[in-house]
Amino acid sequence: MKFSSAVAAGLFLLASMAQVAVAQVEREKLLSEPGVYGTFAVFKLSEDWWKVDKAARASAMAEVKGVFQKHADKIIADTYLLRGLSQRADLMLRVHAREMVHNQNFLLDVMGTALGRHLQNVETFNGITKKLNYVPSFPDELKTELKTPPPQGSPYAIVVPIQKDAEWWTLAQDERTVMMKEHTDATIAYLKTVRRKLYHASGLDDLDFITYFETARLDDFNNLVIGLLKVEENHHNKRFGEPLLLGTIRPLDEILEVLAR
Amino acid sequence: MKFSSAVAAGLFLLASMAQVAVAQVEREKLLSEPGVYGTFAVFKLSEDWWKVDKAARASAMAEVKGVFQKHADKIIADTYLLRGLSQRADLMLRVHAREMVHNQNFLLDVMGTALGRHLQNVETFNGITKKLNYVPSFPDELKTELKTPPPQGSPYAIVVPIQKDAEWWTLAQDERTVMMKEHTDATIAYLKTVRRKLYHASGLDDLDFITYFETARLDDFNNLVIGLLKVEENHHNKRFGEPLLLGTIRPLDEILEVLAR
Amino acid sequence: MKFSSAVAAGLFLLASMAQVAVAQVEREKLLSEPGVYGTFAVFKLSEDWWKVDKAARASAMAEVKGVFQKHADKIIADTYLLRGLSQRADLMLRVHAREMVHNQNFLLDVMGTALGRHLQNVETFNGITKKLNYVPSFPDELKTELKTPPPQGSPYAIVVPIQKDAEWWTLAQDERTVMMKEHTDATIAYLKTVRRKLYHASGLDDLDFITYFETARLDDFNNLVIGLLKVEENHHNKRFGEPLLLGTIRPLDEILEVLAR
Amino acid sequence: MKFSSAVAAGLFLLASMAQVAVAQVEREKLLSEPGVYGTFAVFKLSEDWWKVDKAARASAMAEVKGVFQKHADKIIADTYLLRGLSQRADLMLRVHAREMVHNQNFLLDVMGTALGRHLQNVETFNGITKKLNYVPSFPDELKTELKTPPPQGSPYAIVVPIQKDAEWWTLAQDERTVMMKEHTDATIAYLKTVRRKLYHASGLDDLDFITYFETARLDDFNNLVIGLLKVEENHHNKRFGEPLLLGTIRPLDEILEVLAR
Amino acid sequence: MKFSSAVAAGLFLLASMAQVAVAQVEREKLLSEPGVYGTFAVFKLSEDWWKVDKAARASAMAEVKGVFQKHADKIIADTYLLRGLSQRADLMLRVHAREMVHNQNFLLDVMGTALGRHLQNVETFNGITKKLNYVPSFPDELKTELKTPPPQGSPYAIVVPIQKDAEWWTLAQDERTVMMKEHTDATIAYLKTVRRKLYHASGLDDLDFITYFETARLDDFNNLVIGLLKVEENHHNKRFGEPLLLGTIRPLDEILEVLAR
């Protein structure tokens, strides 16, 4: 008996580990492959939330975690705490899936929880990942530099929605490439301390791009952005931020704990 | 007795089928003929809704369905779920009728239901359908391509309100036609995966056009819009979206079920 | 006795008829003379209204009608239902008087009723009527055409606030007149189906003009506005609408009935 | 006894009259001297106010009057009713003092009353009075005309916040003076019917000037503003109004009575 | 016994004094060194606050003070009363720390108090301090003048967020330096009466700079800003204020007392 239950436990452990490993592989794929849909859903807690009694607030947290687990096979979701650093919002979810409707279904369930009913959805950005447009024609040296491994475990995240002007879009492709190279050159110095990810949003939102950054060095990030303001391409930003969202990357548990205090 | 009641049932069935067929014919007409008024009414549920008890929420749904049936001889209404993909809204109704006042009367009744009183009307776009302005002068080949049958049963819908600048409107008609041909050429590749419908809104709203799309391929739609950003006409878009509305096409029952959870 | 009471009744009837006739004459004057102040007050019902019990809602209606009667010697007020066709508003009042303060006093009383306390005043436009500026110098033929009698009993009304740019105002008067003639030519075809009225608003509001239209033919109105977009003057519209308000002309009773449901 | 109490009463009367006279002198000074700080505080009543019972609403009024008296030695405050003529606001206070903090302390106390807690502070404009910049270099004839005594006891007040563009500010002083003379010429015809007062706001608010007007003739004021729109200086107004505030000058008692109905 | 307790008291006093001195040194450092993160958090009290009973309001104040003490080793926080001088806000906190997350954690705790739950976070500006960019290349005389000691104990504070246009950022560094010298020259006359502090915000917020001022002379500050409007650099301000925030510097106790009345 002892033996068989130990075997069972061992098998269960192996299966769990395998499941976690599979989930991890799928997570890496969704975060790196083209053709993945990303939805950034940004929320502010309504004042009424604090009138809910503390026990109900705590049980609401379990409900939210259940929603995350329920959809874990279709979506991955990262969580951010904006409260304290942004007047617009308290909480951000970054959701990825192979179909936009999976993002919607997950968010419908989050918004349908007891907590979700007190969340005002103040911003939503929708985008899709693609192969990098400009990189293929860049010089080899630059291509090599762009392979610098990004930093891991950064505490801060910044989201900057971007919209280009009509002049940008009607430029010839090679003119845009020249400007994108200048843009890329300005970022090289920060590849080690700032991780970047790009989403295309034209037609999916009132945006052209969602740019997402992670860093431990906000001073570097400030300098990186100043570098980007100084290149020619900056003349073609009809919208840069507005809102720029700055927050800290924190696990769901910690965020929910802050909101249940 | 049995016989006569079977006949009655049969006749009733035939009558119902005829009625459905007639409704279907009328639906096709309203969706394809010029001179039809379209109203896009976009709503966000107020937070109070979730304080209504669950039974009352469920009965409110029956009431809404009753309103749809009551007006079925004057209007057709399509329903969309925006919740989760748009911070602005939860629900969109697209209403068509031969008189604008029929759209108004239907919406008055929807807004007068127990659910409707918790719906904040966050956007309304009014337009009218017309014969295509530019197509007559297009080359025959292009005209043939434009007859490509649009996709059926697409899950996603996108609404893009558009306003042109003064320079556009004061161009000579043939200059606008040249640009519209360039615009149309950019859309040819997507006729099979993206269905389109156009409403004229000048004087009926703070818009010139309401453009409506259905697709199963949001990646194609993203590329289609990028194609349109790259043509000369893009210089004359004073407003393109703002808000662009992205949602899923879902039957009323399913939407009401989501909102009654 | 019978005789004298019949005489009394007859005299009363005559007096009432005379009073109605006088009121009608005064109404015609206020709607046609220069130097009359017009205030467009636009309201949205707050959600709380629907929590008021039905009996109280019905009695609130009698109170509103009382306010209209109380001020009938100083102001005339027309009523419009925007609900269903405009996300901004449910109800519009157009008030005319020989002094702006009469408009204010009437609206103070409307807003002080049980219904008025649930009306959010979402827009107010103030203006004054004047003799037509440009017409005197127009060709005789055009002047004759402008005398086309406007349509009566139209169901739809549209209000378009307009603000001109600094370039417009600093043009020489004859340059503006040339553009106004082009503008007027574009409207001739619609004189039979679209009724117009103009208010001057510079200094009384963040506007230069309030343009008001009545029509039974929204398709004609759409074409009329497209015609106006195509004339040179359109380059000088800093603001055209924003908001354009579209509604149906309905008697107070009917509007109150819709809002008391 | 009788004699001495009569003397006391007489002395008290004299003292009161003296106090009133002193207050009147101080009022004249604050309204005419340079270096005085003006704060325009604009409020909208929240809907909740009408849920307060009538007796409490009436006693709240006495509290507000007490605040006006408490601060009477440091500030003067004028009161305006905007309700009915502006969707933005119900009530405006114009406060003057020799230190901005006196304006703040007075407004803190107003906002701390039972009424004040239901007042939403929708706009605040801060400015300072100065000697007239341009007048010294104007021709003598114009200087004489500018001494025309302004009208007294006008019922209407209009506030127009103004912001100039960078081009205006970087012009040479004599170029600005030429434009200001043209501006001033356009106002001469209205000196008898429109009273004006100017506040400088750069650095104290998101404005450059607060222009304040009183008149009994809104038709004249409309023509005056049209005259100002037609001068060259109009090209340099980055902001003119937005919001322009139109209201009636009414004593505190009357305004409080309207709000306590 | 007496002796030892006196010694203990003496030692405790010394330790406290040392602690205060250390805190004071750290405060000076955070307010003068580069690489320090500043967060300006601006709040408006929700109307509900006044429904909280007076005793609960008073105890809420003690809770807020506790939060300030809890974080005193990581952050310094200054407090400002905007109420009465700004329609947007009642209260501003300026927080400095060596890590942005310390600012966030402090603000999370403030917002989690009973008072904080009634504070609407209407604006947040994030920035970082840096060594002065332009000064090194300025003439020696100007550098000397810039060492004028700033005023102490000023009652007023003004915050002006600034965003530069793309043209500014793409100018050559020496062209920007020329304009910054002209800018600096315009400020010299006010160094004795206006204290200044600069934060860089590009990438941390929808801003490029947060400029912060303290003064007892608002008339001087008005003239200083007019001086800055008149230099060439003003052409490159895409945003200057909007909102400019004007308030009085008051200790936490006094502000909390005003809000607990």
mmCIF file with all atom_site columns, C-alpha atoms in Angstrom, chain A residues 82-162:
data_model
loop_
_atom_site.group_PDB
_atom_site.id
_atom_site.type_symbol
_atom_site.label_atom_id
_atom_site.label_alt_id
_atom_site.label_comp_id
_atom_site.label_asym_id
_atom_site.label_entity_id
_atom_site.label_seq_id
_atom_site.pdbx_PDB_ins_code
_atom_site.Cartn_x
_atom_site.Cartn_y
_atom_site.Cartn_z
_atom_site.occupancy
_atom_site.B_iso_or_equiv
_atom_site.pdbx_formal_charge
_atom_site.auth_seq_id
_atom_site.auth_comp_id
_atom_site.auth_asym_id
_atom_site.auth_atom_id
_atom_site.pdbx_PDB_model_num
ATOM 1  C CA . LEU A 1 82  ? -0.455  50.613 -11.755 1.00 0.00 ? 82  LEU A CA 1
ATOM 2  C CA . ARG A 1 83  ? -2.070  52.017 -8.605  1.00 0.00 ? 83  ARG A CA 1
ATOM 3  C CA . GLY A 1 84  ? 0.089   54.732 -7.064  1.00 0.00 ? 84  GLY A CA 1
ATOM 4  C CA . LEU A 1 85  ? 1.998   55.438 -10.307 1.00 0.00 ? 85  LEU A CA 1
ATOM 5  C CA . SER A 1 86  ? -0.898  56.229 -12.653 1.00 0.00 ? 86  SER A CA 1
ATOM 6  C CA . GLN A 1 87  ? -3.994  58.274 -11.959 1.00 0.00 ? 87  GLN A CA 1
ATOM 7  C CA . ARG A 1 88  ? -5.848  56.385 -14.628 1.00 0.00 ? 88  ARG A CA 1
ATOM 8  C CA . ALA A 1 89  ? -5.701  52.852 -13.351 1.00 0.00 ? 89  ALA A CA 1
ATOM 9  C CA . ASP A 1 90  ? -5.038  50.407 -10.553 1.00 0.00 ? 90  ASP A CA 1
ATOM 10 C CA . LEU A 1 91  ? -4.483  47.153 -12.379 1.00 0.00 ? 91  LEU A CA 1
ATOM 11 C CA . MET A 1 92  ? -3.454  45.928 -15.840 1.00 0.00 ? 92  MET A CA 1
ATOM 12 C CA . LEU A 1 93  ? -3.831  42.499 -17.433 1.00 0.00 ? 93  LEU A CA 1
ATOM 13 C CA . ARG A 1 94  ? -1.777  41.571 -20.495 1.00 0.00 ? 94  ARG A CA 1
ATOM 14 C CA . VAL A 1 95  ? -3.474  38.631 -22.197 1.00 0.00 ? 95  VAL A CA 1
ATOM 15 C CA . HIS A 1 96  ? -2.161  36.560 -25.113 1.00 0.00 ? 96  HIS A CA 1
ATOM 16 C CA . ALA A 1 97  ? -3.964  33.935 -27.180 1.00 0.00 ? 97  ALA A CA 1
ATOM 17 C CA . ARG A 1 98  ? -4.065  32.514 -30.673 1.00 0.00 ? 98  ARG A CA 1
ATOM 18 C CA . GLU A 1 99  ? -7.579  33.929 -31.150 1.00 0.00 ? 99  GLU A CA 1
ATOM 19 C CA . MET A 1 100 ? -8.825  37.348 -30.005 1.00 0.00 ? 100 MET A CA 1
ATOM 20 C CA . VAL A 1 101 ? -12.067 35.768 -28.814 1.00 0.00 ? 101 VAL A CA 1
ATOM 21 C CA . HIS A 1 102 ? -10.125 33.786 -26.212 1.00 0.00 ? 102 HIS A CA 1
ATOM 22 C CA . ASN A 1 103 ? -8.876  37.055 -24.774 1.00 0.00 ? 103 ASN A CA 1
ATOM 23 C CA . GLN A 1 104 ? -12.448 38.328 -24.751 1.00 0.00 ? 104 GLN A CA 1
ATOM 24 C CA . ASN A 1 105 ? -13.867 35.226 -23.087 1.00 0.00 ? 105 ASN A CA 1
ATOM 25 C CA . PHE A 1 106 ? -11.227 35.332 -20.368 1.00 0.00 ? 106 PHE A CA 1
ATOM 26 C CA . LEU A 1 107 ? -11.855 39.028 -19.710 1.00 0.00 ? 107 LEU A CA 1
ATOM 27 C CA . LEU A 1 108 ? -15.643 38.498 -19.692 1.00 0.00 ? 108 LEU A CA 1
ATOM 28 C CA . ASP A 1 109 ? -15.149 35.996 -16.897 1.00 0.00 ? 109 ASP A CA 1
ATOM 29 C CA . VAL A 1 110 ? -12.777 38.271 -14.974 1.00 0.00 ? 110 VAL A CA 1
ATOM 30 C CA . MET A 1 111 ? -15.243 41.136 -15.307 1.00 0.00 ? 111 MET A CA 1
ATOM 31 C CA . GLY A 1 112 ? -18.066 38.857 -14.205 1.00 0.00 ? 112 GLY A CA 1
ATOM 32 C CA . THR A 1 113 ? -16.511 38.083 -10.817 1.00 0.00 ? 113 THR A CA 1
ATOM 33 C CA . ALA A 1 114 ? -17.500 39.951 -7.663  1.00 0.00 ? 114 ALA A CA 1
ATOM 34 C CA . LEU A 1 115 ? -14.250 41.907 -7.957  1.00 0.00 ? 115 LEU A CA 1
ATOM 35 C CA . GLY A 1 116 ? -14.668 42.441 -11.697 1.00 0.00 ? 116 GLY A CA 1
ATOM 36 C CA . ARG A 1 117 ? -18.018 44.113 -11.185 1.00 0.00 ? 117 ARG A CA 1
ATOM 37 C CA . HIS A 1 118 ? -16.189 46.835 -9.294  1.00 0.00 ? 118 HIS A CA 1
ATOM 38 C CA . LEU A 1 119 ? -13.495 47.199 -11.939 1.00 0.00 ? 119 LEU A CA 1
ATOM 39 C CA . GLN A 1 120 ? -13.983 50.062 -14.374 1.00 0.00 ? 120 GLN A CA 1
ATOM 40 C CA . ASN A 1 121 ? -12.390 49.128 -17.685 1.00 0.00 ? 121 ASN A CA 1
ATOM 41 C CA . VAL A 1 122 ? -10.575 52.417 -18.351 1.00 0.00 ? 122 VAL A CA 1
ATOM 42 C CA . GLU A 1 123 ? -8.389  51.356 -21.283 1.00 0.00 ? 123 GLU A CA 1
ATOM 43 C CA . THR A 1 124 ? -8.141  48.370 -23.601 1.00 0.00 ? 124 THR A CA 1
ATOM 44 C CA . PHE A 1 125 ? -5.480  48.029 -26.276 1.00 0.00 ? 125 PHE A CA 1
ATOM 45 C CA . ASN A 1 126 ? -5.696  45.206 -28.832 1.00 0.00 ? 126 ASN A CA 1
ATOM 46 C CA . GLY A 1 127 ? -2.809  44.091 -31.040 1.00 0.00 ? 127 GLY A CA 1
ATOM 47 C CA . ILE A 1 128 ? -1.229  41.237 -32.940 1.00 0.00 ? 128 ILE A CA 1
ATOM 48 C CA . THR A 1 129 ? 2.408   40.103 -33.002 1.00 0.00 ? 129 THR A CA 1
ATOM 49 C CA . LYS A 1 130 ? 4.278   39.881 -36.310 1.00 0.00 ? 130 LYS A CA 1
ATOM 50 C CA . LYS A 1 131 ? 7.673   39.066 -37.686 1.00 0.00 ? 131 LYS A CA 1
ATOM 51 C CA . LEU A 1 132 ? 9.876   42.156 -37.433 1.00 0.00 ? 132 LEU A CA 1
ATOM 52 C CA . ASN A 1 133 ? 9.314   44.275 -40.545 1.00 0.00 ? 133 ASN A CA 1
ATOM 53 C CA . TYR A 1 134 ? 12.501  46.247 -40.819 1.00 0.00 ? 134 TYR A CA 1
ATOM 54 C CA . VAL A 1 135 ? 15.168  43.959 -39.354 1.00 0.00 ? 135 VAL A CA 1
ATOM 55 C CA . PRO A 1 136 ? 15.735  41.796 -42.479 1.00 0.00 ? 136 PRO A CA 1
ATOM 56 C CA . SER A 1 137 ? 17.289  44.714 -44.344 1.00 0.00 ? 137 SER A CA 1
ATOM 57 C CA . PHE A 1 138 ? 19.428  45.945 -41.419 1.00 0.00 ? 138 PHE A CA 1
ATOM 58 C CA . PRO A 1 139 ? 23.263  45.539 -41.520 1.00 0.00 ? 139 PRO A CA 1
ATOM 59 C CA . ASP A 1 140 ? 24.566  42.244 -40.074 1.00 0.00 ? 140 ASP A CA 1
ATOM 60 C CA . GLU A 1 141 ? 26.332  43.970 -37.220 1.00 0.00 ? 141 GLU A CA 1
ATOM 61 C CA . LEU A 1 142 ? 23.112  45.587 -36.082 1.00 0.00 ? 142 LEU A CA 1
ATOM 62 C CA . LYS A 1 143 ? 21.283  42.271 -36.438 1.00 0.00 ? 143 LYS A CA 1
ATOM 63 C CA . THR A 1 144 ? 23.870  40.668 -34.168 1.00 0.00 ? 144 THR A CA 1
ATOM 64 C CA . GLU A 1 145 ? 23.546  43.392 -31.574 1.00 0.00 ? 145 GLU A CA 1
ATOM 65 C CA . LEU A 1 146 ? 19.785  42.984 -31.602 1.00 0.00 ? 146 LEU A CA 1
ATOM 66 C CA . LYS A 1 147 ? 20.328  39.399 -30.382 1.00 0.00 ? 147 LYS A CA 1
ATOM 67 C CA . THR A 1 148 ? 21.573  40.731 -27.025 1.00 0.00 ? 148 THR A CA 1
ATOM 68 C CA . PRO A 1 149 ? 19.609  38.735 -24.424 1.00 0.00 ? 149 PRO A CA 1
ATOM 69 C CA . PRO A 1 150 ? 17.063  40.956 -22.688 1.00 0.00 ? 150 PRO A CA 1
ATOM 70 C CA . PRO A 1 151 ? 17.046  41.389 -18.910 1.00 0.00 ? 151 PRO A CA 1
ATOM 71 C CA . GLN A 1 152 ? 15.045  38.941 -16.794 1.00 0.00 ? 152 GLN A CA 1
ATOM 72 C CA . GLY A 1 153 ? 12.944  39.541 -13.725 1.00 0.00 ? 153 GLY A CA 1
ATOM 73 C CA . SER A 1 154 ? 12.607  43.300 -14.120 1.00 0.00 ? 154 SER A CA 1
ATOM 74 C CA . PRO A 1 155 ? 10.277  44.999 -11.636 1.00 0.00 ? 155 PRO A CA 1
ATOM 75 C CA . TYR A 1 156 ? 8.872   47.772 -13.864 1.00 0.00 ? 156 TYR A CA 1
ATOM 76 C CA . ALA A 1 157 ? 6.733   47.646 -16.998 1.00 0.00 ? 157 ALA A CA 1
ATOM 77 C CA . ILE A 1 158 ? 5.849   50.518 -19.327 1.00 0.00 ? 158 ILE A CA 1
ATOM 78 C CA . VAL A 1 159 ? 3.231   50.462 -22.093 1.00 0.00 ? 159 VAL A CA 1
ATOM 79 C CA . VAL A 1 160 ? 3.334   53.148 -24.798 1.00 0.00 ? 160 VAL A CA 1
ATOM 80 C CA . PRO A 1 161 ? 0.562   53.125 -27.422 1.00 0.00 ? 161 PRO A CA 1
ATOM 81 C CA . ILE A 1 162 ? 1.737   54.748 -30.671 1.00 0.00 ? 162 ILE A CA 1
#
